[in-house]
CSV table of C-alpha atoms in Angstrom, one decimal:
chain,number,residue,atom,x,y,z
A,10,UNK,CA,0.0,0.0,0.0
A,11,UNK,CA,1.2,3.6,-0.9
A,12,UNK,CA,2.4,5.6,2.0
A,13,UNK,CA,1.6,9.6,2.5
A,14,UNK,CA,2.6,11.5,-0.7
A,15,UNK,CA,3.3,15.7,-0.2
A,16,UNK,CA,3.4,17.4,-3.0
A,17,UNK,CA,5.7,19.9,-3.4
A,18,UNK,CA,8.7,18.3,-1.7
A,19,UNK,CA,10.4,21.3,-1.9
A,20,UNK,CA,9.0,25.5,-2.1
A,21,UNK,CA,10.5,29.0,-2.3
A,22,UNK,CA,8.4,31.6,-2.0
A,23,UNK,CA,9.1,35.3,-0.7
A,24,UNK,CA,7.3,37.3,2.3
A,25,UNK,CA,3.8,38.2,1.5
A,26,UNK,CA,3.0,35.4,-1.3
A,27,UNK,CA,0.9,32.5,-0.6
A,28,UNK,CA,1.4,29.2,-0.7
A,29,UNK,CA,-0.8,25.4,-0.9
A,30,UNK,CA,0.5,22.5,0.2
A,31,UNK,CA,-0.9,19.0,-0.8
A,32,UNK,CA,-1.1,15.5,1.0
A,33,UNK,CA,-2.5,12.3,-0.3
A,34,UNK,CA,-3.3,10.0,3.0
A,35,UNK,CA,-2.7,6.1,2.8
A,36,UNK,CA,-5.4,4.5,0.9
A,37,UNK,CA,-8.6,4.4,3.2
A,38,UNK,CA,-7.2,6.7,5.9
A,39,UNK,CA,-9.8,9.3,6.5
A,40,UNK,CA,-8.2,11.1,9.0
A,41,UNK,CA,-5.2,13.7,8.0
A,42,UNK,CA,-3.2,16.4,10.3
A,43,UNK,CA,-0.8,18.5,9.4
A,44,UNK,CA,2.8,19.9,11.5
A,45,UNK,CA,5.2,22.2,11.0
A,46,UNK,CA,8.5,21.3,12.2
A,47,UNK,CA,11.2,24.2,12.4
A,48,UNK,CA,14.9,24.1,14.8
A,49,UNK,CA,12.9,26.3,17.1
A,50,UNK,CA,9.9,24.7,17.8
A,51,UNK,CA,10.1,21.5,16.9
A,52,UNK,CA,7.0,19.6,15.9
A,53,UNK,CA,4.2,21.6,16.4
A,54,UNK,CA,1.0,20.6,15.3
A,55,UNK,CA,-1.1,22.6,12.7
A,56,UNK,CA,-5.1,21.1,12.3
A,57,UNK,CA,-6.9,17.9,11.5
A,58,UNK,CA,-9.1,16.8,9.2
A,59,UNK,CA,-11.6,14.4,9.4
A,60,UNK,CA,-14.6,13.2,6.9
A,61,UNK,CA,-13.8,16.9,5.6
A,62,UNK,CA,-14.4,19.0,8.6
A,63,UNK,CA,-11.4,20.6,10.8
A,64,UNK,CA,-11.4,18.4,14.6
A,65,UNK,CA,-9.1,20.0,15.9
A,66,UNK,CA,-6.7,23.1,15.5
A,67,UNK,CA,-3.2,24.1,17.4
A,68,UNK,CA,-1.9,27.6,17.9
A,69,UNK,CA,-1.5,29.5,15.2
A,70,UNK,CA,-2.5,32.8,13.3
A,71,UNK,CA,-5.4,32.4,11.0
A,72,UNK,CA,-2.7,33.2,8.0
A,73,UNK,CA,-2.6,29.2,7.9
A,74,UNK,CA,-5.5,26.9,6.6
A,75,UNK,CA,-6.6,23.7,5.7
A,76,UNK,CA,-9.3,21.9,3.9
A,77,UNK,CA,-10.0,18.1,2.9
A,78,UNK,CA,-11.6,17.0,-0.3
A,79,UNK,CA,-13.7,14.1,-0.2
A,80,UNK,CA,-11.7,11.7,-1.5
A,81,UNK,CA,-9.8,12.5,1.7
A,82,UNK,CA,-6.6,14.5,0.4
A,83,UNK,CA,-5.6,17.7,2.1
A,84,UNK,CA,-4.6,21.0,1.5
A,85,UNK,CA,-3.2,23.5,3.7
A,86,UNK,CA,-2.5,27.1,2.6
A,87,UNK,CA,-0.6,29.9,4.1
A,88,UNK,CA,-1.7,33.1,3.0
A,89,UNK,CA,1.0,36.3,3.5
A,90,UNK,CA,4.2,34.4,4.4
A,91,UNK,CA,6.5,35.8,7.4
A,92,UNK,CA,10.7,34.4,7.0
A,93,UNK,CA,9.6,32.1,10.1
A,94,UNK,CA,7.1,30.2,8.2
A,95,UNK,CA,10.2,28.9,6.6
A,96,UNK,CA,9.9,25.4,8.0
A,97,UNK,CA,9.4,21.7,6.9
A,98,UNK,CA,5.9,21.0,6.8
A,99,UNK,CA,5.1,17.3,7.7
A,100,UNK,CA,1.0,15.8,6.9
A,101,UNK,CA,0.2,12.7,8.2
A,102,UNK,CA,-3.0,10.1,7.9
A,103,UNK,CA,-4.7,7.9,9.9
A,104,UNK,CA,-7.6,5.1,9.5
A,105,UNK,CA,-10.1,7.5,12.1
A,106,UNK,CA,-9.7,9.7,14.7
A,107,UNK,CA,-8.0,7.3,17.2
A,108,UNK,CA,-5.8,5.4,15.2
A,109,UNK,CA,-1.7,5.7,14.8
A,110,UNK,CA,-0.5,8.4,12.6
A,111,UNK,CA,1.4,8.1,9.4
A,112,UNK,CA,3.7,10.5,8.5
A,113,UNK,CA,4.3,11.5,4.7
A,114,UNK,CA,8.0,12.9,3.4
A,115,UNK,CA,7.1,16.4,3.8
A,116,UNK,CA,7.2,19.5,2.0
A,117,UNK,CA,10.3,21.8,2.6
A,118,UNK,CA,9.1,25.6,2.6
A,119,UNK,CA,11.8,28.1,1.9
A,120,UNK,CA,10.4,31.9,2.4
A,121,UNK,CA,13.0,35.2,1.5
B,2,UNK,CA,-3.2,18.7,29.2
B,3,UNK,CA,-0.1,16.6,28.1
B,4,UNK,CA,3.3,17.0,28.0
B,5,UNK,CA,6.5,15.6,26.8
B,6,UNK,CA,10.2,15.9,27.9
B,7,UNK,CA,12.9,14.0,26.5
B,8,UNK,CA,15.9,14.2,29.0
B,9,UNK,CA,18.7,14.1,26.5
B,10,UNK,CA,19.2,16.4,23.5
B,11,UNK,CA,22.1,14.1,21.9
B,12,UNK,CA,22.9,10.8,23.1
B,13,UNK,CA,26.3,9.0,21.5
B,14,UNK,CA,26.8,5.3,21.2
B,15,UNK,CA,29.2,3.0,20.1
B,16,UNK,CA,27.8,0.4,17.5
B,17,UNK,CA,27.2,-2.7,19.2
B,18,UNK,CA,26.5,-1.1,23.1
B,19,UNK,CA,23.1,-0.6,24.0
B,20,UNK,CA,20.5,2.6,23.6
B,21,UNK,CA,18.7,4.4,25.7
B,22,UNK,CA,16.7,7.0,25.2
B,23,UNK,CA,14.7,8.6,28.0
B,24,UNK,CA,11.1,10.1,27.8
B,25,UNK,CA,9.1,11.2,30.8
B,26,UNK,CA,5.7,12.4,29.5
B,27,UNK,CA,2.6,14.2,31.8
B,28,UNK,CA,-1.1,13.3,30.9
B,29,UNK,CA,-4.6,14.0,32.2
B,30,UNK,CA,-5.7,10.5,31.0
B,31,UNK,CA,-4.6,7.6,30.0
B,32,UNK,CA,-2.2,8.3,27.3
B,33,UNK,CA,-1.0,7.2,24.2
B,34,UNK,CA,2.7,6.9,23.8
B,35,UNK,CA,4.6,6.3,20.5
B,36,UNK,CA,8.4,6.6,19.5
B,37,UNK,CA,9.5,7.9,16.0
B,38,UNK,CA,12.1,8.2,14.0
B,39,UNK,CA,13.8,10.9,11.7
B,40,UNK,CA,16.5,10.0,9.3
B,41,UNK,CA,18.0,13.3,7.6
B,42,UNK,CA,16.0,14.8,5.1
B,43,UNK,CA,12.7,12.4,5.7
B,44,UNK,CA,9.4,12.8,7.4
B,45,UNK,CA,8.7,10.3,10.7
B,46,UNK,CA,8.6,6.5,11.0
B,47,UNK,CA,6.6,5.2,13.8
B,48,UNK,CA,9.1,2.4,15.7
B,49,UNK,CA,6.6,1.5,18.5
B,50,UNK,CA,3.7,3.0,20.3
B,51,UNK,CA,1.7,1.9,23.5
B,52,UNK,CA,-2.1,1.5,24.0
B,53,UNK,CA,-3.2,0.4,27.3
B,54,UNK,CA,-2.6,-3.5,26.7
B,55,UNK,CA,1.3,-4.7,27.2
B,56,UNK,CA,3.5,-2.3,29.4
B,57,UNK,CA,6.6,-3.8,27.5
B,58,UNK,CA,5.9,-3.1,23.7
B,59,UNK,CA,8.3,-4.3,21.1
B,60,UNK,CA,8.9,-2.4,17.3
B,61,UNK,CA,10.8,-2.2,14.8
B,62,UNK,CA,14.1,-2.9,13.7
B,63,UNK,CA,15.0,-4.1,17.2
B,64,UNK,CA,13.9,-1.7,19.5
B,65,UNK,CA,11.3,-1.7,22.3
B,66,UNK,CA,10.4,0.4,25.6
B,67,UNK,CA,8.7,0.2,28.7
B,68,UNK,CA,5.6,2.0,30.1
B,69,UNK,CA,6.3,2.4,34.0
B,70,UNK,CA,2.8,4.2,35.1
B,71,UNK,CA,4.4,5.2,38.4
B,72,UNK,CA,7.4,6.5,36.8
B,73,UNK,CA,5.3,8.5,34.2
B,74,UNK,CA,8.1,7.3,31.8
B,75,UNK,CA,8.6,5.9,28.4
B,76,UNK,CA,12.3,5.0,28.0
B,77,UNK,CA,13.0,3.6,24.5
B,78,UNK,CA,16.0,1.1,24.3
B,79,UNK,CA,18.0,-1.2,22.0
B,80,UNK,CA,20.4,-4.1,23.1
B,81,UNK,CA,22.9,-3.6,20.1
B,82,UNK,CA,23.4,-0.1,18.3
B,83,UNK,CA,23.9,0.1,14.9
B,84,UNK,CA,25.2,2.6,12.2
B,85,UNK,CA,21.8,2.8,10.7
B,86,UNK,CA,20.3,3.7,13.8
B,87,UNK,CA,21.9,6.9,14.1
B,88,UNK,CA,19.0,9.6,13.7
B,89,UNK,CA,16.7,11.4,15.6
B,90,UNK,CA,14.1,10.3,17.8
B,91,UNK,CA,11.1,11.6,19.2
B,92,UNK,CA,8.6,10.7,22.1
B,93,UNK,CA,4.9,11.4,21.4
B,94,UNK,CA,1.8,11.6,23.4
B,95,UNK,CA,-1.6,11.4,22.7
B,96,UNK,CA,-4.6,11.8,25.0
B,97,UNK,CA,-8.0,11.9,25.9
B,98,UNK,CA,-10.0,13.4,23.1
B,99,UNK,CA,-7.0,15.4,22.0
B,100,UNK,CA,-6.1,14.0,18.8
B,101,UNK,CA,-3.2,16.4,17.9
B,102,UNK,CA,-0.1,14.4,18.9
B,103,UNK,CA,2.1,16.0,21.5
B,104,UNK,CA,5.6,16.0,20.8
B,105,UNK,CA,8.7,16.0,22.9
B,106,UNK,CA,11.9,17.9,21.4
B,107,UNK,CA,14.0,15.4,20.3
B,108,UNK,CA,16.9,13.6,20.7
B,109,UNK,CA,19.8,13.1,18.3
B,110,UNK,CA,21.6,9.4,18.4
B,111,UNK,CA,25.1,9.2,17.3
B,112,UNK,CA,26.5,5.7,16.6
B,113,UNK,CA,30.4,5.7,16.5
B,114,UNK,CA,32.2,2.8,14.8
């Protein structure tokens, strides 16, 4: 079975553009969250998805947002990017809500 | 609320001496507690997790940890290093109706030859 697939792997973008982010879960797994991971922070999480509606959110600014499709893929957009988005950006996918979590490669984001 | 500390920012092994790596966590319920690995340049690999049923719990590629309730910890440990291990490694907690995962900060394993 396919694991988690990010798309882009890799992202520059400059302060004040946008930027959407893509995760395909494993096959059947209805459940997707998302994490940023920076030398800072760490892991942090972001928001999950499930059956489409956001479960549960972390701290921060409204500048970052999700969505899930039905077909269960995610997206996660940050809108007016700051230099410390700059960060690797991990999604992972589960079966439901209570299962173990999958992580995909993740998406390096690069912001000058 | 739950919490996560890892007690060692870099551990260093020789290959072939055993690993430990130390987690104490802090939970309002029963928690679940998973171990995961980083390799440079990839996302996380789940090597074990616990779920209320066996306090010892046994993953991947050799390695296994302990649940000790009373001790609130989570060591992860590995009889034999090897150079593939070397990586970091995180402790994770998840509780109660909180699905987010909490996670500690990390710990870096060396293996020297």
């Amino acid at each position: 079975k396919a694991g988690v697939t990010q798309t882009p792997r890799y992202l520059i973008k400059t302060r004040g553009q946008q930027v959407t982010l893509s995760c395909s879960p494993i096959s059947g797994h209805r459940s997707v969250s998302w994490y940023q991971q920076t030398p800072g922070q760490g892991l942090q999480f972001l928001f999950e998805y499930f059956s489409e509606t956001q479960r549960n959110k972390g701290n921060f600014p409204g500048r970052f947002s999700g969505r899930q499709f039905s077909n269960s893929r995610s997206e996660m957009n940050v809108s007016t990017l700051e230099l410390g988005d700059s960060a690797l950006y991990l999604c992972a996918s589960s079966l439901g809500q209570t299962e173990t979590q999958y992580f995909g490669p993740g998406t390096r984001l690069l912001v000058l | 609320a739950q919490s996560v500390t890892q007690l060692d920012s870099h551990v260093s092994v020789s290959e072939g001496t055993p690993v430990l790596l130390r987690c104490n966590y802090s939970s309002s319920y029963s928690p679940s507690l998973f171990w995961y690995v980083q390799h440079p340049n990839k996302g996380l690999q789940l090597l074990l997790k616990y779920t209320s049923a066996a306090t010892l719990v046994k993953g991947i590629n050799g390695f296994e940890a302990e649940f000790k309730k009373s001790e609130t910890s989570f060591h992860l440990t590995k009889p034999s290093a090897h150079m593939s291990d070397a990586a970091e490694y995180f402790c994770v907690v998840s509780s109660g109706s909180a699905r987010q995962l909490t996670f500690g900060s990390g710990t870096q394993l060396t293996v020297l030859p």
